[in-house]
Short mmCIF file of C-alpha atoms in Angstrom, two decimals:
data_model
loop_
_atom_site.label_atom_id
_atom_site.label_comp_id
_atom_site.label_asym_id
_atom_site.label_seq_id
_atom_site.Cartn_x
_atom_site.Cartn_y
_atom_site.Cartn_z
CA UNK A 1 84.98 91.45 101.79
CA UNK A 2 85.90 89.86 98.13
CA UNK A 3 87.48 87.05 97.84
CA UNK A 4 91.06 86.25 96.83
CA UNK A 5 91.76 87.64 93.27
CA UNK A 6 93.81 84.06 92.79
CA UNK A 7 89.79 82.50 93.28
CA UNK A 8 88.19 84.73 90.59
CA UNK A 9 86.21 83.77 88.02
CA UNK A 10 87.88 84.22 84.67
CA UNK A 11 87.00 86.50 82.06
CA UNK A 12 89.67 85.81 79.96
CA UNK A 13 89.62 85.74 75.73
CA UNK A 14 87.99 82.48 74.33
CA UNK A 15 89.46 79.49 73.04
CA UNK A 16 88.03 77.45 69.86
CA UNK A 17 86.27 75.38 73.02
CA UNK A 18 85.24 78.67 74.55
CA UNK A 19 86.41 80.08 77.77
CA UNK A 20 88.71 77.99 79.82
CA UNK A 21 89.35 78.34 83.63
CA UNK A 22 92.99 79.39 84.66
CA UNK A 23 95.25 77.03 86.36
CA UNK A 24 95.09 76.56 89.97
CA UNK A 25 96.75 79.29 91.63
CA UNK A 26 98.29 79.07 95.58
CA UNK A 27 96.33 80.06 97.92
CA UNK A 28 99.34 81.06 100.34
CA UNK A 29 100.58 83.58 98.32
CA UNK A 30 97.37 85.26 96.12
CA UNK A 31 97.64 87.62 93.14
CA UNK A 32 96.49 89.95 94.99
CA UNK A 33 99.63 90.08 97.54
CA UNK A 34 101.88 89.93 94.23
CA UNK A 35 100.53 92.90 92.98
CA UNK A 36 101.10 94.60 96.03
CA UNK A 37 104.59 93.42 96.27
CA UNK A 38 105.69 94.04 92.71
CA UNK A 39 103.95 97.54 93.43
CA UNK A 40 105.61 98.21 96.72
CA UNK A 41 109.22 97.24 95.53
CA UNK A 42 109.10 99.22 91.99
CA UNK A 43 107.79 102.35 93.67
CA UNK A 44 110.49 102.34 96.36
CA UNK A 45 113.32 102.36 93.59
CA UNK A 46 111.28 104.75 92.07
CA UNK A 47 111.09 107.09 94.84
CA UNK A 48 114.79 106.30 95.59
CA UNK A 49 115.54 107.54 92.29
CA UNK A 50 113.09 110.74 92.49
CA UNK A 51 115.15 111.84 95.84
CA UNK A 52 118.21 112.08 94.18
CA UNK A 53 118.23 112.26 90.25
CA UNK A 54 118.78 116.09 89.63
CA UNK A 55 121.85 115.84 92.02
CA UNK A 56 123.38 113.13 89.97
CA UNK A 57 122.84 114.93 86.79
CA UNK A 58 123.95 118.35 88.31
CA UNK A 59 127.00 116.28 89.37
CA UNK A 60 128.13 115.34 86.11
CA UNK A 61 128.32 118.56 84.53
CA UNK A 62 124.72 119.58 83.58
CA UNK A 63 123.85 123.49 83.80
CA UNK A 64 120.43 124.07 85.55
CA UNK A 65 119.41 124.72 81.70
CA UNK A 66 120.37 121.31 80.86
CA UNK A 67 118.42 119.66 83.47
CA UNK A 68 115.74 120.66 82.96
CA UNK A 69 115.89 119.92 79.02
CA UNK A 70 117.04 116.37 79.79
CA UNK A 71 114.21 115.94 82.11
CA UNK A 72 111.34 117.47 79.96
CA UNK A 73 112.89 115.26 76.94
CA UNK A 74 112.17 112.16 78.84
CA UNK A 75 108.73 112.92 79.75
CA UNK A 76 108.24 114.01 76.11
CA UNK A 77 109.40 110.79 75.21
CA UNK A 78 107.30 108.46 78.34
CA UNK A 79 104.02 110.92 77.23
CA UNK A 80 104.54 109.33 73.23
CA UNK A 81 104.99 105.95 74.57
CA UNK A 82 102.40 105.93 76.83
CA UNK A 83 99.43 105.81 74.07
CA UNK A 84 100.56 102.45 72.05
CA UNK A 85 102.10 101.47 75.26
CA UNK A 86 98.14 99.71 76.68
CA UNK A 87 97.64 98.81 73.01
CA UNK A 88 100.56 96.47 72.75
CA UNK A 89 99.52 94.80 76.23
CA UNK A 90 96.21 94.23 74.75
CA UNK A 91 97.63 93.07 71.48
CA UNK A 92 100.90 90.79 72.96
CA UNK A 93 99.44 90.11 76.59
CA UNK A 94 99.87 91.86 79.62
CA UNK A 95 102.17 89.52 81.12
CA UNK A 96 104.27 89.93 78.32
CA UNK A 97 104.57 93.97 78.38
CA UNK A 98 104.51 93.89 82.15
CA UNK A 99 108.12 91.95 82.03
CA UNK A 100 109.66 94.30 78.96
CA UNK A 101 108.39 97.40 81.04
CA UNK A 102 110.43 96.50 84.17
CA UNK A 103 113.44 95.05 82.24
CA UNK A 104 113.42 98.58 80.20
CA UNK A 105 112.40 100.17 83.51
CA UNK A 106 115.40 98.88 85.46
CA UNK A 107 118.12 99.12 82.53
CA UNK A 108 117.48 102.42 82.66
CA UNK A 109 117.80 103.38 86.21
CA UNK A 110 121.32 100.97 86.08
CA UNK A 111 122.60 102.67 83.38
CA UNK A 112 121.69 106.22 84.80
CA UNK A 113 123.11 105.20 88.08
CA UNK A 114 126.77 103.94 86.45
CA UNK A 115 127.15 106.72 83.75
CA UNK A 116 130.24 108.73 83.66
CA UNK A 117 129.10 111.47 81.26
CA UNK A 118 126.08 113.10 79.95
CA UNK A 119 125.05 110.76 76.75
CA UNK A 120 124.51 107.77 79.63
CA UNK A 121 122.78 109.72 81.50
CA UNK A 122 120.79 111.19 79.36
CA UNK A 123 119.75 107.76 77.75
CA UNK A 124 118.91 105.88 81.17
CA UNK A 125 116.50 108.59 81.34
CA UNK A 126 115.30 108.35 78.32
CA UNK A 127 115.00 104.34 79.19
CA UNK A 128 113.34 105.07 82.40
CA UNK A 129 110.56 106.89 81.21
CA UNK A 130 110.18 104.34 78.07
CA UNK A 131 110.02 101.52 80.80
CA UNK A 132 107.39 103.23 82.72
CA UNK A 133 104.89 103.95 80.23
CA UNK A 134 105.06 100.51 78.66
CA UNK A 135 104.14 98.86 83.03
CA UNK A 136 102.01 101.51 83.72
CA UNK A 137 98.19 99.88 83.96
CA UNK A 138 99.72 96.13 83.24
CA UNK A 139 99.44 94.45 86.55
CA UNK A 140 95.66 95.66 87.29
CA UNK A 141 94.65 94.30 83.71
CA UNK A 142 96.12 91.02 84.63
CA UNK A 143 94.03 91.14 87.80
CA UNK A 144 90.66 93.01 86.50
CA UNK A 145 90.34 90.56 83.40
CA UNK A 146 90.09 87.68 85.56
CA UNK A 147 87.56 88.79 87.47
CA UNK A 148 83.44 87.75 86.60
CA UNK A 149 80.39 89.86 87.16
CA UNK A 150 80.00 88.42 90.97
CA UNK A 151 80.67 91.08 93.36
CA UNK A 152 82.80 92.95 90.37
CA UNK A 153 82.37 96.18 91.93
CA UNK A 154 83.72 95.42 95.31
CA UNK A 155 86.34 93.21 93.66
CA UNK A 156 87.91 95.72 91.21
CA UNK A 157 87.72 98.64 93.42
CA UNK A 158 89.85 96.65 96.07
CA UNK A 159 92.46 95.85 93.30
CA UNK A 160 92.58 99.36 92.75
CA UNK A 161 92.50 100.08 96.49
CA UNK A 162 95.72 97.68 97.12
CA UNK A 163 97.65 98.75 94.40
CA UNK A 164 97.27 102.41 95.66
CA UNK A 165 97.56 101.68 99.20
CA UNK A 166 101.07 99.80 98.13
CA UNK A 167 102.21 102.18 96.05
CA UNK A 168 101.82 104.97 98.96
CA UNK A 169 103.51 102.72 101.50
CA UNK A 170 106.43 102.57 98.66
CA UNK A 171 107.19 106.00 98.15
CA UNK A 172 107.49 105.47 102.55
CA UNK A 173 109.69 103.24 102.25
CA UNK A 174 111.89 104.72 99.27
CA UNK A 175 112.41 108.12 101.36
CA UNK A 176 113.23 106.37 104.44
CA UNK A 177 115.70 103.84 102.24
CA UNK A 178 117.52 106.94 100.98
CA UNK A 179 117.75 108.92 103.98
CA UNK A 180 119.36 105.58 105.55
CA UNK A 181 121.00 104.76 103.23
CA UNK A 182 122.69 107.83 101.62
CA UNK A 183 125.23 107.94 104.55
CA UNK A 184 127.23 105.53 103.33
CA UNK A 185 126.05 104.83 99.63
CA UNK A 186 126.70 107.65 96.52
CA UNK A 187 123.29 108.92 95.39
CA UNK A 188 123.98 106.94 91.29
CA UNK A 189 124.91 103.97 93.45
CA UNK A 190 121.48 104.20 95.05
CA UNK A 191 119.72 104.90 91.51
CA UNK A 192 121.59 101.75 90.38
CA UNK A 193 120.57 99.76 93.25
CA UNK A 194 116.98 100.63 92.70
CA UNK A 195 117.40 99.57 89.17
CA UNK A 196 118.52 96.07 90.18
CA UNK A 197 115.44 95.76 92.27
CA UNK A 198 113.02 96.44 89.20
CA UNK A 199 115.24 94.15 86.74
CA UNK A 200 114.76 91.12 89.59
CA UNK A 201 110.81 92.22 89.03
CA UNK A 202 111.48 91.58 85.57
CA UNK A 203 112.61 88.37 85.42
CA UNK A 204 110.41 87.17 89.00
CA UNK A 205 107.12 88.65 86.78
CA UNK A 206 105.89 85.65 84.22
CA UNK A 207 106.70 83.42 87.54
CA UNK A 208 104.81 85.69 89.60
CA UNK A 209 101.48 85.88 87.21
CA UNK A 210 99.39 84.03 84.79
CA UNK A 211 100.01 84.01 80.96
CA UNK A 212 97.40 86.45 79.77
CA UNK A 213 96.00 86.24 76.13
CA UNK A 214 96.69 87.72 73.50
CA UNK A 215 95.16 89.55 70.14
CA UNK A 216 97.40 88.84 67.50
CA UNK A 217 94.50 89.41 64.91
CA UNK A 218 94.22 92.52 65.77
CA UNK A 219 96.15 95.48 64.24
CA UNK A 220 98.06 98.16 67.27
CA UNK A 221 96.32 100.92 65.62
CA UNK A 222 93.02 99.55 65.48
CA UNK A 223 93.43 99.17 69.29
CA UNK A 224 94.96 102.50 70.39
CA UNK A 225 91.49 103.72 67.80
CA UNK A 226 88.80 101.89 69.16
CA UNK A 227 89.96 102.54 72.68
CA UNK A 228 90.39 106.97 71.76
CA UNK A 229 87.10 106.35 70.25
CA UNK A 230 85.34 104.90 73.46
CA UNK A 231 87.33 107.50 75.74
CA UNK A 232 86.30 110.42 74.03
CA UNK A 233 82.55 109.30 73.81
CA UNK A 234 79.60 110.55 76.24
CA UNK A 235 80.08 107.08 78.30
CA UNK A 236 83.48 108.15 79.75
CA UNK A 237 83.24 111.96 79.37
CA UNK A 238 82.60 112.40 83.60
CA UNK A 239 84.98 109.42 84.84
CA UNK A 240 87.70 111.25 82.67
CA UNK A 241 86.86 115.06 83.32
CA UNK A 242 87.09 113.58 87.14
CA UNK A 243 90.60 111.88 86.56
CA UNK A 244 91.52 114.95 85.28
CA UNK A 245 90.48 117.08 88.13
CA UNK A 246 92.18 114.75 90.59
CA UNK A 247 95.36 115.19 88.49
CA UNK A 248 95.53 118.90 88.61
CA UNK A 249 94.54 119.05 92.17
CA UNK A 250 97.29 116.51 92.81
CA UNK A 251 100.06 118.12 90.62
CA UNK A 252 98.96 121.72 92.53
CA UNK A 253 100.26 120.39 95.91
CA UNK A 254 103.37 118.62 94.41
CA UNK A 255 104.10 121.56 93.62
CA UNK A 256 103.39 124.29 95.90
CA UNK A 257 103.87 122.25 99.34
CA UNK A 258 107.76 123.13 98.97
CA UNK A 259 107.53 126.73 98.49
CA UNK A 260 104.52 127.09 101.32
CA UNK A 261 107.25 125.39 103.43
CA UNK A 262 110.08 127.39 102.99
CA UNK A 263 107.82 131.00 102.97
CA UNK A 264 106.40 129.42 106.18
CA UNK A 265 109.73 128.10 108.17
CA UNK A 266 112.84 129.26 105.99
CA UNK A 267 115.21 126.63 104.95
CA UNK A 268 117.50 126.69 108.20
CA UNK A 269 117.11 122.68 108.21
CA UNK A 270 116.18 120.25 105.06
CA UNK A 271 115.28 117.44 107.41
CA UNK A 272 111.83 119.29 108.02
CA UNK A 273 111.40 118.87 104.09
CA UNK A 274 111.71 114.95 104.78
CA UNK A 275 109.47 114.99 108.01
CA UNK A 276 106.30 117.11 105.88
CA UNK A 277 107.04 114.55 102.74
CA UNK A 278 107.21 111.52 105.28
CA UNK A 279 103.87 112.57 106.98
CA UNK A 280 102.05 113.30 103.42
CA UNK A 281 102.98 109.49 102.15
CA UNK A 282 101.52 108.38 105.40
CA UNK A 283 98.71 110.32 105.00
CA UNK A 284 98.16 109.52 101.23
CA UNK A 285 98.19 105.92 102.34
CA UNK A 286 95.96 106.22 104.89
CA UNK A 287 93.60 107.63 102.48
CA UNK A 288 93.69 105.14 99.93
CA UNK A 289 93.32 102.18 102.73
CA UNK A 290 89.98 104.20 103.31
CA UNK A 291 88.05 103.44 100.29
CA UNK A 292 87.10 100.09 101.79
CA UNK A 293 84.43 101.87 103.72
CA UNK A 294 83.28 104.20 100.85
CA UNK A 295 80.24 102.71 99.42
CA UNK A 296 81.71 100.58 96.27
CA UNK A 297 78.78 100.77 93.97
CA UNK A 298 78.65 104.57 93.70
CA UNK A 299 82.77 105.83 93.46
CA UNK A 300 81.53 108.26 90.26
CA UNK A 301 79.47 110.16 93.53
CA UNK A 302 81.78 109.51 96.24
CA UNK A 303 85.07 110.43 94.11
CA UNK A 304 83.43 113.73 92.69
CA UNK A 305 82.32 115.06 96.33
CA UNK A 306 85.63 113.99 97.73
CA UNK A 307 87.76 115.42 95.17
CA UNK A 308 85.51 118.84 95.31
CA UNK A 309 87.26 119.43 98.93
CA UNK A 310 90.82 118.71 98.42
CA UNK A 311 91.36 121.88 97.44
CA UNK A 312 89.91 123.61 100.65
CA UNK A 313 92.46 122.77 102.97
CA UNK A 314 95.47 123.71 100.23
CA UNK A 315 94.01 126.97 99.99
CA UNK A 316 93.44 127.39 104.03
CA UNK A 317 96.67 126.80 104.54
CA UNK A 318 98.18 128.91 101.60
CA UNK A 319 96.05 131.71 103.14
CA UNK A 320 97.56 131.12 106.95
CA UNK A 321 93.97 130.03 108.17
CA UNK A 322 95.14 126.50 109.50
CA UNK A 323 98.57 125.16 109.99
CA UNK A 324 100.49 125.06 106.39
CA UNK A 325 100.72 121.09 107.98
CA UNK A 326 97.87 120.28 108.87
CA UNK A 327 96.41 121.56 105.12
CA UNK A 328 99.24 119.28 103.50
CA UNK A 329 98.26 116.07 105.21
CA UNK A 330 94.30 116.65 104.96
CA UNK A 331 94.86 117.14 101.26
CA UNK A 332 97.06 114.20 100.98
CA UNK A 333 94.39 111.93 102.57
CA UNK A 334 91.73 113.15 100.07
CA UNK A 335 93.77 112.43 97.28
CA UNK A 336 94.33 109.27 98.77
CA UNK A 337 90.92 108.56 98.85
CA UNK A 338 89.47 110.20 95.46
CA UNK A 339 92.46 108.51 93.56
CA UNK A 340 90.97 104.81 94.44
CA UNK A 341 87.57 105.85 93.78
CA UNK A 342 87.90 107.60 90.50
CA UNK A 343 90.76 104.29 89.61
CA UNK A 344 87.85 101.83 89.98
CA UNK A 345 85.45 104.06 87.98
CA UNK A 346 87.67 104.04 85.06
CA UNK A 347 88.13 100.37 85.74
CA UNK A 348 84.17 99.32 86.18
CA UNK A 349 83.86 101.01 82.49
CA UNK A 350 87.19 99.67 81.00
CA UNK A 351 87.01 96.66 78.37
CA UNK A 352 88.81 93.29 79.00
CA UNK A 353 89.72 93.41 75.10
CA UNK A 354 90.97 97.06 75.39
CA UNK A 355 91.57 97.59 79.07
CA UNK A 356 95.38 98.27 79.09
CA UNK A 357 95.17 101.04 75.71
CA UNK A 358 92.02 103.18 77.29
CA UNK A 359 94.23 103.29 80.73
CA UNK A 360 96.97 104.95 78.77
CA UNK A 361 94.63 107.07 76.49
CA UNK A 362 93.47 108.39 80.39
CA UNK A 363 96.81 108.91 81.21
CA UNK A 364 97.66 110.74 78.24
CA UNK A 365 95.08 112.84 79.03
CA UNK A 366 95.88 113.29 82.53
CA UNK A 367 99.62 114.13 81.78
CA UNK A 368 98.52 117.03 80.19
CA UNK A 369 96.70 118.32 82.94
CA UNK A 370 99.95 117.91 84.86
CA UNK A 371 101.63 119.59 82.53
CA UNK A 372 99.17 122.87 82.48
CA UNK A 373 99.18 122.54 85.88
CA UNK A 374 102.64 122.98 86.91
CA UNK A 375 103.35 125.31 83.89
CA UNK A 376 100.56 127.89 85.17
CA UNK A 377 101.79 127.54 88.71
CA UNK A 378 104.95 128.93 87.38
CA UNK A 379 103.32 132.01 85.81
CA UNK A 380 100.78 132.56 88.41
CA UNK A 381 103.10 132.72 91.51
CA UNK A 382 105.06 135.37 89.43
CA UNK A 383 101.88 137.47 89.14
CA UNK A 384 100.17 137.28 92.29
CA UNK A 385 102.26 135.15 94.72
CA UNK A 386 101.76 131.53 96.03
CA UNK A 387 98.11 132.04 97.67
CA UNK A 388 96.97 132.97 94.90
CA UNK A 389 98.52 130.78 92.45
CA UNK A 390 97.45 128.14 95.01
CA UNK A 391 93.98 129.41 95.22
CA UNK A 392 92.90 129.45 91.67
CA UNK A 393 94.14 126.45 90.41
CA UNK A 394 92.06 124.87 93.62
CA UNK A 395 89.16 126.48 92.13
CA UNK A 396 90.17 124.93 89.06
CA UNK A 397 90.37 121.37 90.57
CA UNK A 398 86.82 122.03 92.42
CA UNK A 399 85.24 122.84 88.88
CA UNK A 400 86.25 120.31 86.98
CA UNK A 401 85.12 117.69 90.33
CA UNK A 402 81.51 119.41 90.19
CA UNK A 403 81.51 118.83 86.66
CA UNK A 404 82.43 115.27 86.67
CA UNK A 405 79.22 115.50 89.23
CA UNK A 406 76.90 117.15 86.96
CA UNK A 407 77.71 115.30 84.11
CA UNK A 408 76.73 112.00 85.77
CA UNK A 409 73.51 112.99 86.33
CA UNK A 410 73.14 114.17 82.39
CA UNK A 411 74.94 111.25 81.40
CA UNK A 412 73.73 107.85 83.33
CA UNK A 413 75.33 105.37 80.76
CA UNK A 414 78.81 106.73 82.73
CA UNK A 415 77.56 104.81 85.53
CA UNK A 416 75.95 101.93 83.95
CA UNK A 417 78.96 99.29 85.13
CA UNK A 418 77.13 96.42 83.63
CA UNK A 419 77.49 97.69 80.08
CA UNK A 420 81.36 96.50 80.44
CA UNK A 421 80.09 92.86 81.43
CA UNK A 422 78.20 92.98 78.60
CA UNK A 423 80.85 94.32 76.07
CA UNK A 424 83.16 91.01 77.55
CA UNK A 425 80.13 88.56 76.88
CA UNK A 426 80.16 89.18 73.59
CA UNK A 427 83.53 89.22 72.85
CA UNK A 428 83.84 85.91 74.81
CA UNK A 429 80.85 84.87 72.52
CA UNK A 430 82.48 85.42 69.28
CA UNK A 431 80.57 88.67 69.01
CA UNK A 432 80.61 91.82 67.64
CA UNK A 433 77.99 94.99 68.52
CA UNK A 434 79.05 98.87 68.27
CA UNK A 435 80.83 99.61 71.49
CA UNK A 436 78.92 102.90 72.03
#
């Protein structure tokens, strides 16, 4: 296995002198374990916050309408960020944005979790979501731009594999924390609680990692450009049209697995609700711990194949052919799994110089899967029912997988994952060659 990220060569942007090696780093607590622990702690106040936020706005005089609006306004609003969001990590330093993303991040879930009224609420949502998209992608740059071409692939793809693997075992943790917790503690008391956690983040964060460099000669819209450019090109056409498909098939079971669940068993008792969603985070982890026996120089083959089937067992189960369970967690481990290996594609191909602004212009991209996703659910389900919402929006999933296949094969550049060391040669060099 690869070494300690806190031993990696560095990659980092040059100096007048040229590249300089990073400061020592301790070896008893690696980067590597930091990641994981920042990861694990933000996604159980996230998750702690997911369990209970539509009761705390319901609770303080929101109509179902209302809700809803709030909560579509402040993905509307995380969605715009989430574009010049890599750009300014790339621009300011990674370090930098990672801290202002938490702080934001955690003033926003503090703020939600005090309000009295509506207008608080409504803006420690809005603050939430802001926070989020300016983290998202920040602690794996900080990682992945350290690292040199020895043993990149296996080195990158276990970043990705950690971070995953911790952010599963968070969203654990965060549904056990509220179901222990909410006895004695009000559900905006735990939302404010979380918040604390991701504010101490904040401030532990440019103790925790390395001062990453800067751009400051280079413009935010040249940035958020170059890196639309390089997404949108032949070169990252399959690892995106597979992101995409992992998206949709993931979004599908987020939201179908409830109303499978109470078609299939009525909703006499909640606390089956927690059970399934406790059993799916295990299995979701269990997938993602996985990948380290996936072959790491081929996850554009291994990711497509895997993410072909995770619609099989969604659809078995919709259909009453296997246990609505047992189709759940088998999904949930093949997202698991495809989700690390299509990560570390996008990684492999990702610049050091533009890294954090083509992970968001992915995610933008992704979002609006989501968003198509869940909105055709809606309609579909009303049409033809749940096996058949289920069922074609599987099918969807599986072509867009097979196409991320296919277009490998037409496309070989998409897997070339040495054209990336080469792009951070020359920048390290003084450089400058057309990216595509």
């Amino acid at each position: 296995m690869s070494h300690s990220t806190s031993d990696q060569a560095p990659t980092d942007e040059p100096t007048p002198s040229g590249p300089q090696p990073p400061p020592p780093e301790g070896r008893r607590f690696p980067l590597l374990a930091r990641l994981s622990v920042f990861t694990l702690v933000s996604t159980t106040a996230d998750f702690a916050f997911g369990a209970v936020f539509v009761t705390v706005i319901l609770a303080r005089g929101a109509d179902p309408w209302a809700v809803g609006l709030i909560l579509a306004g402040g993905h509307l609003i995380g969605l715009v960020m989430e574009a010049p969001s890599g750009a300014l990590g790339d621009r300011y330093g990674h370090r930098r944005l990672l801290t202002l993303g938490l702080l934001v991040w955690g003033s926003g879930f503090v703020a939600l979790g005090l309000a009295d009224g509506l207008v608080f609420t409504v803006v420690g949502v809005c603050l939430g979501n802001i926070g989020m998209s300016l983290k998202s992608g920040t602690l794996n740059a900080i990682l992945i731009n350290r690292i040199g071409p020895h043993d990149r692939n296996a080195r990158i793809t276990r970043i990705v594999r950690v971070g995953a693997v911790s952010t599963r075992l968070g969203s654990v943790l965060g549904a056990a924390s509220v179901m222990v917790a909410g006895t004695w503690l009000s559900a905006g008391t735990m939302i404010a609680v979380g918040g604390v956690l991701v504010l101490l983040l904040g401030v532990l964060a440019p103790v925790c990692f390395p001062a990453t460099p800067g751009q400051p000669d280079r413009r935010i819209g040249t940035i958020v450009l170059e890196s639309v450019v390089l997404v949108a090109s032949r070169r990252f056409l399959p690892p995106v049209v597979l992101a995409l498909s992992l998206m949709v098939a993931t979004m599908l079971l987020v939201v179908s697995w409830q109303p499978m669940l109470l078609a299939e068993y009525g909703d006499d008792d909640v606390r089956l609700n927690g059970l399934v969603l406790l059993l799916m985070s295990l299995s979701l982890a269990a997938g993602a711990a996985c990948a380290r026996w996936v072959h790491q120089d081929r996850p554009h083959v291994w990711g497509a194949l895997l993410s072909m089937g995770i619609g099989l067992p969604l659809v078995l189960a919709a259909h009453g052919v296997v246990p609505l369970v047992t189709g759940l967690v088998a999904a949930e481990f093949l997202i698991g799994l495809g989700g690390v290996l299509s990560g570390a594609w996008c990684q492999l191909m990702f610049t050091d110089a533009n890294r954090n602004s083509m992970f968001s212009a992915v995610t933008v991209v992704t979002l609006l899967g989501s968003a198509l996703t869940t909105s055709s659910f809606g309609w579909l389900w009303d049409l033809w029912g749940i096996p058949a919402a289920v069922s074609v929006l599987a099918v969807f999933a599986l072509v867009l997988a097979a196409a991320a296949l296919v277009l490998t094969r037409l496309l070989p550049e998409s897997a070339d994952f040495t054209w990336a060391v080469r792009q951070n040669e020359d920048a390290a060099r003084g450089r400058s060659e057309p990216s595509c």
